[in-house]
Each structure stands twice: as C-alpha cells, then as structure tokens.
XYZ file of C-alpha atoms in Angstrom:
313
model
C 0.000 0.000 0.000
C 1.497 3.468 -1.096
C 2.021 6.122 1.776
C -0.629 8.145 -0.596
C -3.490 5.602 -0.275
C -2.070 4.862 3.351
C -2.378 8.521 4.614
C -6.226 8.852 2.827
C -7.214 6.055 4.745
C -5.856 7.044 8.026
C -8.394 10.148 7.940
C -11.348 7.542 7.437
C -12.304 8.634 11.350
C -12.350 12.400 10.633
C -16.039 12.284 11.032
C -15.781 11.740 14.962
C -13.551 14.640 15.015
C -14.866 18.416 15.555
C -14.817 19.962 11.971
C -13.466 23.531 13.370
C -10.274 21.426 14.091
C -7.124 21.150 11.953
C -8.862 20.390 8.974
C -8.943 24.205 8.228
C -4.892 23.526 7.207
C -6.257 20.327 5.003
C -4.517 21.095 1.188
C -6.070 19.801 -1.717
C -6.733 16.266 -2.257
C -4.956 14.072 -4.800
C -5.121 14.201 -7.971
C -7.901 11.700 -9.106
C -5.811 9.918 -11.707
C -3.264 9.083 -8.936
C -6.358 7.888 -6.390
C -7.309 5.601 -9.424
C -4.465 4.204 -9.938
C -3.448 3.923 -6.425
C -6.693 2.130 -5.481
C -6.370 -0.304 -8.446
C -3.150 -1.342 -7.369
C -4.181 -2.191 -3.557
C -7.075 -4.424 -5.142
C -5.213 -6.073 -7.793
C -2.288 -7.031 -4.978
C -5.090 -8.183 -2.598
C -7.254 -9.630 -4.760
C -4.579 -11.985 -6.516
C -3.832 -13.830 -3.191
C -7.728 -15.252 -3.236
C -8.166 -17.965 -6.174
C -7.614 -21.410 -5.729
C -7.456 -20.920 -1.438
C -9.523 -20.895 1.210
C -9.956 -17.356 0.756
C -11.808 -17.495 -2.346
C -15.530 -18.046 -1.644
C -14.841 -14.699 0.576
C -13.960 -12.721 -2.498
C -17.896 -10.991 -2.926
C -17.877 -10.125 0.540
C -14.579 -8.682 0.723
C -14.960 -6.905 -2.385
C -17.826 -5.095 -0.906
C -16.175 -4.353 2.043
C -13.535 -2.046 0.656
C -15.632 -0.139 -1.817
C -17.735 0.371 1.727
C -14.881 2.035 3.223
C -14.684 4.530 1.207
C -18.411 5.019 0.702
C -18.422 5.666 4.389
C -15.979 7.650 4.794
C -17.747 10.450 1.854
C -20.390 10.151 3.690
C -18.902 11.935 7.081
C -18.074 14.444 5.046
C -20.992 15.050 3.842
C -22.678 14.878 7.273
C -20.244 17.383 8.350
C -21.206 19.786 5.170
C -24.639 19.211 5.801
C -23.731 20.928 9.664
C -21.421 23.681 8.691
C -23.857 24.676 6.024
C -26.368 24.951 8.805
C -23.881 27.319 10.528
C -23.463 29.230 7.385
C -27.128 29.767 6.906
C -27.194 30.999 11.002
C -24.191 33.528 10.058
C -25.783 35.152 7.196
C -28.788 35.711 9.150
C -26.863 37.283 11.605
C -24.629 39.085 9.490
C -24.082 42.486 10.237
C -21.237 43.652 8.101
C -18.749 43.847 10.649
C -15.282 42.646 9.782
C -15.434 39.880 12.491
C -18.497 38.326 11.231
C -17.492 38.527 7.419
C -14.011 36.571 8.406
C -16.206 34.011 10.409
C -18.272 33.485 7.262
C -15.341 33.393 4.895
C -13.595 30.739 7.355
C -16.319 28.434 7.305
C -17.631 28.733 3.338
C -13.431 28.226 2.875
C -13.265 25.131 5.567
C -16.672 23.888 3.490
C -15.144 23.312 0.593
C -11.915 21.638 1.407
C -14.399 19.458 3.162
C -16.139 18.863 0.089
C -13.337 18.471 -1.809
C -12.390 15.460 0.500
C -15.735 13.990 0.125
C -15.493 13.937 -3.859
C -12.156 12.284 -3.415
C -13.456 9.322 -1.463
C -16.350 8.903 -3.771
C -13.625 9.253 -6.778
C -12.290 5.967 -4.832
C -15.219 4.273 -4.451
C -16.455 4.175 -7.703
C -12.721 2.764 -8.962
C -13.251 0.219 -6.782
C -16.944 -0.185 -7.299
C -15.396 -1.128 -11.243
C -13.116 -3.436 -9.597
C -16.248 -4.950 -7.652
C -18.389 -5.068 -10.535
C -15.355 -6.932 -12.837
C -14.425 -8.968 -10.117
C -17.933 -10.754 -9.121
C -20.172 -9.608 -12.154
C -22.494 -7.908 -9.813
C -22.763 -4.400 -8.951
C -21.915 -2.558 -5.985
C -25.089 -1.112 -3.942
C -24.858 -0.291 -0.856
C -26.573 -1.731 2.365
C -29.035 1.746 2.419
C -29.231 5.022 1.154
C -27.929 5.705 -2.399
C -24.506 5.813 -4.177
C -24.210 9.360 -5.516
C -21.521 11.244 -6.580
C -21.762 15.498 -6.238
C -18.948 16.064 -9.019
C -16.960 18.737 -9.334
C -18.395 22.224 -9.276
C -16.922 25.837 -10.173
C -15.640 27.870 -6.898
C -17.953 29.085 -4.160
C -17.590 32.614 -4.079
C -20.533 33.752 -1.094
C -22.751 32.057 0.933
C -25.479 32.042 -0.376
C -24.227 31.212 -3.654
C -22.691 28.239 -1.786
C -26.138 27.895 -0.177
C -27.767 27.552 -3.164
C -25.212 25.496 -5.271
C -25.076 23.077 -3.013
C -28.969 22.764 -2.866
C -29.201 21.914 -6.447
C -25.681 19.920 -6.553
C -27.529 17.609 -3.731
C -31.008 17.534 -5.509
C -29.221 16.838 -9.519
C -26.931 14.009 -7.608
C -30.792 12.393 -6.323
C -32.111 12.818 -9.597
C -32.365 10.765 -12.511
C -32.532 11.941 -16.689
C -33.964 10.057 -19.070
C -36.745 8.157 -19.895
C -37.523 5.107 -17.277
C -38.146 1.463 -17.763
C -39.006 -0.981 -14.888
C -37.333 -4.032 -14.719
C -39.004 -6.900 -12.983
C -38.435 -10.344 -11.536
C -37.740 -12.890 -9.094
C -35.050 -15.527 -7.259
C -34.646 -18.121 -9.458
C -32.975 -21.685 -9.932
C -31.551 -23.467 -12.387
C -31.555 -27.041 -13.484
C -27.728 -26.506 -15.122
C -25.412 -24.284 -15.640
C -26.429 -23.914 -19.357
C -29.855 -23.304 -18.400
C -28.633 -20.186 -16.476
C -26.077 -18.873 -19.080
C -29.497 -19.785 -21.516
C -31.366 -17.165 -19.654
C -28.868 -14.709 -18.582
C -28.315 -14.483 -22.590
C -32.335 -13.981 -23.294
C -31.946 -11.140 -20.508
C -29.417 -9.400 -21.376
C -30.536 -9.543 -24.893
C -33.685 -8.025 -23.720
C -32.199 -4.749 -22.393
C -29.867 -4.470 -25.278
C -33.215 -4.578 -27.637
C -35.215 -2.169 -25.159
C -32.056 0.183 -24.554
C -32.074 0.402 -28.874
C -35.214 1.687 -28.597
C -34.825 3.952 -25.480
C -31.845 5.629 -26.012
C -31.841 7.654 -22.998
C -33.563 5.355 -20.927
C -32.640 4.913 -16.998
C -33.521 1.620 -15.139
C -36.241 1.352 -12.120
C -36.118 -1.911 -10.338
C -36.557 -3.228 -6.360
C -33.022 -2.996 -5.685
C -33.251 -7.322 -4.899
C -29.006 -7.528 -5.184
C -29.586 -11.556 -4.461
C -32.304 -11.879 -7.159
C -32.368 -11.233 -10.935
C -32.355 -7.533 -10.581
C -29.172 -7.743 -9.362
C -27.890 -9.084 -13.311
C -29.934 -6.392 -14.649
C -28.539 -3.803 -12.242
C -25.297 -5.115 -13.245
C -25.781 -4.293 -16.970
C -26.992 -1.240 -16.361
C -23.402 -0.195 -14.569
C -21.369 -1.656 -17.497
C -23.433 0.406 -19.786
C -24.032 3.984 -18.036
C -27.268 3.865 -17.544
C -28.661 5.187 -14.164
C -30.509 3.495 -12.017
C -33.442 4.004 -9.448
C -34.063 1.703 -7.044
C -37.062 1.107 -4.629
C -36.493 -0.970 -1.837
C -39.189 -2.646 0.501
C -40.967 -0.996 3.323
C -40.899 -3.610 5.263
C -42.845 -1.949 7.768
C -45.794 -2.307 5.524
C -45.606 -6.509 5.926
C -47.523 -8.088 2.744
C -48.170 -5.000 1.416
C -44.808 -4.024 0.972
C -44.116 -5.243 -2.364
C -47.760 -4.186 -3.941
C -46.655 -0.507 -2.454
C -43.510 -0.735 -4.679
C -45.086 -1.376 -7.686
C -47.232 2.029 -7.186
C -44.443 3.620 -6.758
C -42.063 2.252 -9.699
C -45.607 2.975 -11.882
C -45.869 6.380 -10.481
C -42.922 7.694 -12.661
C -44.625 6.858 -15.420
C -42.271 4.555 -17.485
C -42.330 3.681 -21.203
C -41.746 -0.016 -20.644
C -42.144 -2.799 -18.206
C -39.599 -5.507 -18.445
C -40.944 -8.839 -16.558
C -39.057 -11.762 -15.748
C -40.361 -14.754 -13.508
C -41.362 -13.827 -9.684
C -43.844 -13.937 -7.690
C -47.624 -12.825 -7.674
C -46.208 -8.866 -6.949
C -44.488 -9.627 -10.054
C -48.072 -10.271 -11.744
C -49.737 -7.526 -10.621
C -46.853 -5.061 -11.402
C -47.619 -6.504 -15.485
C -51.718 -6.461 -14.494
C -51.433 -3.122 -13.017
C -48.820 -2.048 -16.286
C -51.027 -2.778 -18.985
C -54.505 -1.271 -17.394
C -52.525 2.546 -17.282
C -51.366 1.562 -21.080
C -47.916 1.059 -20.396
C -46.363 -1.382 -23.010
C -45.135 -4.928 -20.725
C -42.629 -6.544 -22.902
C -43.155 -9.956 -21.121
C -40.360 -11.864 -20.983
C -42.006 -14.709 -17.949
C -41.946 -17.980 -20.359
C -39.311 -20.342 -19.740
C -35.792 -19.183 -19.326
C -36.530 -15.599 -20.085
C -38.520 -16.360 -23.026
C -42.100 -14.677 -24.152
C -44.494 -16.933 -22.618
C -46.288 -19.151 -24.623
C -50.092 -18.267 -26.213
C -52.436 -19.934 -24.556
C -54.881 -21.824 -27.460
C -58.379 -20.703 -27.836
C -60.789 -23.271 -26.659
C-alpha cells in the first residue's frame, strides 16, 4: 500500500472529530488519476492472493467491504457539510457587516469546501473500486441503504449564499435521474444446469440491449433485490451507463410491501415494463402495467422467453 493511499485512509475517522479542528490547514486532495491508480493497485495485490485458497468463496464479501470504506468515509463528510452549512445559513442571518463576522463566514464557506473536496475524493475511490467490484464478481456494488451518488466537481464558491444555493441543487441533480424510465421486474430463481442459467442470462441481457435500442436515454427502475435477478440487470446497467433508481421494501408495511412498490415504480410513469419470472407482486406489477397503457414486454416464459399463447378453446 502506497504512503498516498495509506495517509487517505488514516483520515477515514475524521467524522468523529470536531470539523473547526485542523482540517482548516487540510490542502487539496490528490489528484484523481493518482487515487485511481493507487486504489487499483491495492485491489489487484489483494485480490490476486484469493483464487484457488480458502480465501476465495470470501472474495464478494470482501470486495464489498472495501468499496464500503470509502463510501463511508464520503459520507462523514458530507454529514459534516450538511452541519457547517447549517452554521453558514445561522451567520448570514446574523450578518451584520462587521469585519469579524465577514471573516467568520469566509472561514467556514473556505473550511466547506476543502471538506467537500475530500468527500469527492473518497467517492472518486469508491467508484474505482466499485469497477473493480463489478469486474471482479459480475455484480454491482449497492450499498446496504441510502444511495450511491456522486456530487462532481463544481466551479468555486464565491458567497454564501451562492454556496447555499449550489449546493442545494448539486444535492437535488446528484438524487435525480434523466432520461426516460423502464421498470425491470423479476424474481429468485434456480436453475436445473449451468447452461440453463447462461441460456437465460443471454435472453436477458438480450432483452435490455433490444429495449435500450429503442430507449436511447432510458434509466432503469427496479426493487433494488441484489440476491435476485435484478441484481444481473442492475449489473448491466453499470457496465453500460445507464442510471438506475431503485425502490427498496418498506418492510414496515408486511404483505403490502411489495404491492406498495409497484405504485411507486408505476408512479414515474415509465415507457416499458420488463418482466421476468417472480412472484404474484411480479403479476400484478404486469396487471397493473397494462390497465394505465404502459407497453409490458413480457419476458415470464421459460428461461426468459415470451411466454407461450395460450390456445383458444
């Protein structure tokens, strides 16, 4: 492990720290093509020592592990954004022009962005080795709640309430999704052989490819089931760019959980529904689908196939 990598990681526990500390002396981060490089070296070396031992069923787990660490760590940053722009918002209220109180605000839009800066470097991180993950197992990297977003890099603050209001819409563009959606549906399914797997892995990826043809700027809605076949679908969707917006189960809601996620994968209105084999939610998602006129390309026969017509009679 480089001292570069070494010294990033050894600020992981900044978070528990108070934010008007030392970190107002924090330089610039790395540069990014350095933390990619740097990060691809530390999995490659780790990573090699797994096949063919003991080690190697752990691979998926471990994977996701390290691309955590660094999702973690952008996210203390951003909780400690999220309280010195609280303390910005306080200042300008109570800004009276005086020098002291315009070198108060200055120090803490300045210590703001070096925080942010930091943030955008750990996410730069974690979505190297979210590649790695994704390359590694075949599966994308989700994590356990909340989303994986990444804020970008933005132009200089130059105010506060420029700041205020950049980082409003910076948050609110990083939640949103462009493009035209399509749900993706289905369940957890077995196998007799290995060929019937690759069989329907091939009809479902073929599938997306002939949906994304005619969507070009489509973006993917789906449960968010990363055991299931959502997860292969999710996993195309990362090789290929395409966003993705996920709605997990209330599971508050007990049996109803899953009907209350259809209503709200149908409530944004998509062009297609793509159904696989699942379960009765799965049903109702393509009963509910076709009643608002919402074209179900129906994909529930055997091994990702249409489904046979039933004869008249």
């Amino acid at each position: 492990m480089t001292s570069t990598l070494s010294a990033l990681l050894s600020a992981l526990e900044l978070g528990h720290l108070d934010h008007t500390g030392d970190l107002r002396t924090l330089e610039a981060p790395p540069p990014a093509e350095a933390m990619e490089q740097t990060v691809s070296a530390v999995w490659s070396d780790l990573f090699a020592l797994f096949p063919f031992s003991a080690l190697e069923r752990d691979i998926e787990d471990l994977g996701w592990g390290l691309v955590n660490l660094f999702h973690r760590a952008a996210a203390k940053k951003h909780q400690m954004i999220d309280r010195l722009t609280d303390e910005i918002r306080l200042l300008l209220a109570e800004q009276d022009g005086s020098e002291v109180a315009t070198a108060d605000l200055e120090d803490k839009i300045d210590l703001a962005r070096k925080i942010e800066q930091s943030a955008e470097a750990y996410e730069t991180m974690r979505d190297t080795a979210a590649r790695h993950y994704l390359h590694e197992t075949g599966r994308s990297w989700v994590p356990a709640s909340g989303n994986r977003i990444s804020l970008g890099t933005t132009a200089a603050i130059v105010d506060g309430r420029s700041y205020l209001q950049a980082r409003r819409e910076r948050v609110r563009d990083a939640n949103m999704v462009h493009g035209t959606p399509v749900i993706f549906a289905g369940g957890r399914l077995r196998f007799a052989s290995d060929d019937d797997a690759k069989q329907f892995a091939d009809n479902l990826l073929r599938t997306l490819n002939a949906v994304r043809e005619r969507v070009g700027d489509m973006y993917l809605v789906h449960g968010g089931d990363m055991k299931g076949i959502e997860r292969l679908a999710a996993s195309w969707a990362e090789q290929n760019g395409i966003q993705q917006l996920r709605f997990g189960l209330d599971r508050k809601l007990g049996d109803r959980a899953g009907f209350r996620r259809n209503e709200q994968m149908l409530s944004v209105k998509p062009r297609y529904v793509i159904a696989f084999q699942g379960n009765g939610v799965t049903e109702r998602l393509v009963i509910e689908a076709k009643a608002r006129g919402i074209h179900v390309v129906d994909r529930r026969g055997p091994l990702g196939t249409p489904p046979a017509s039933r004869p008249c009679g």
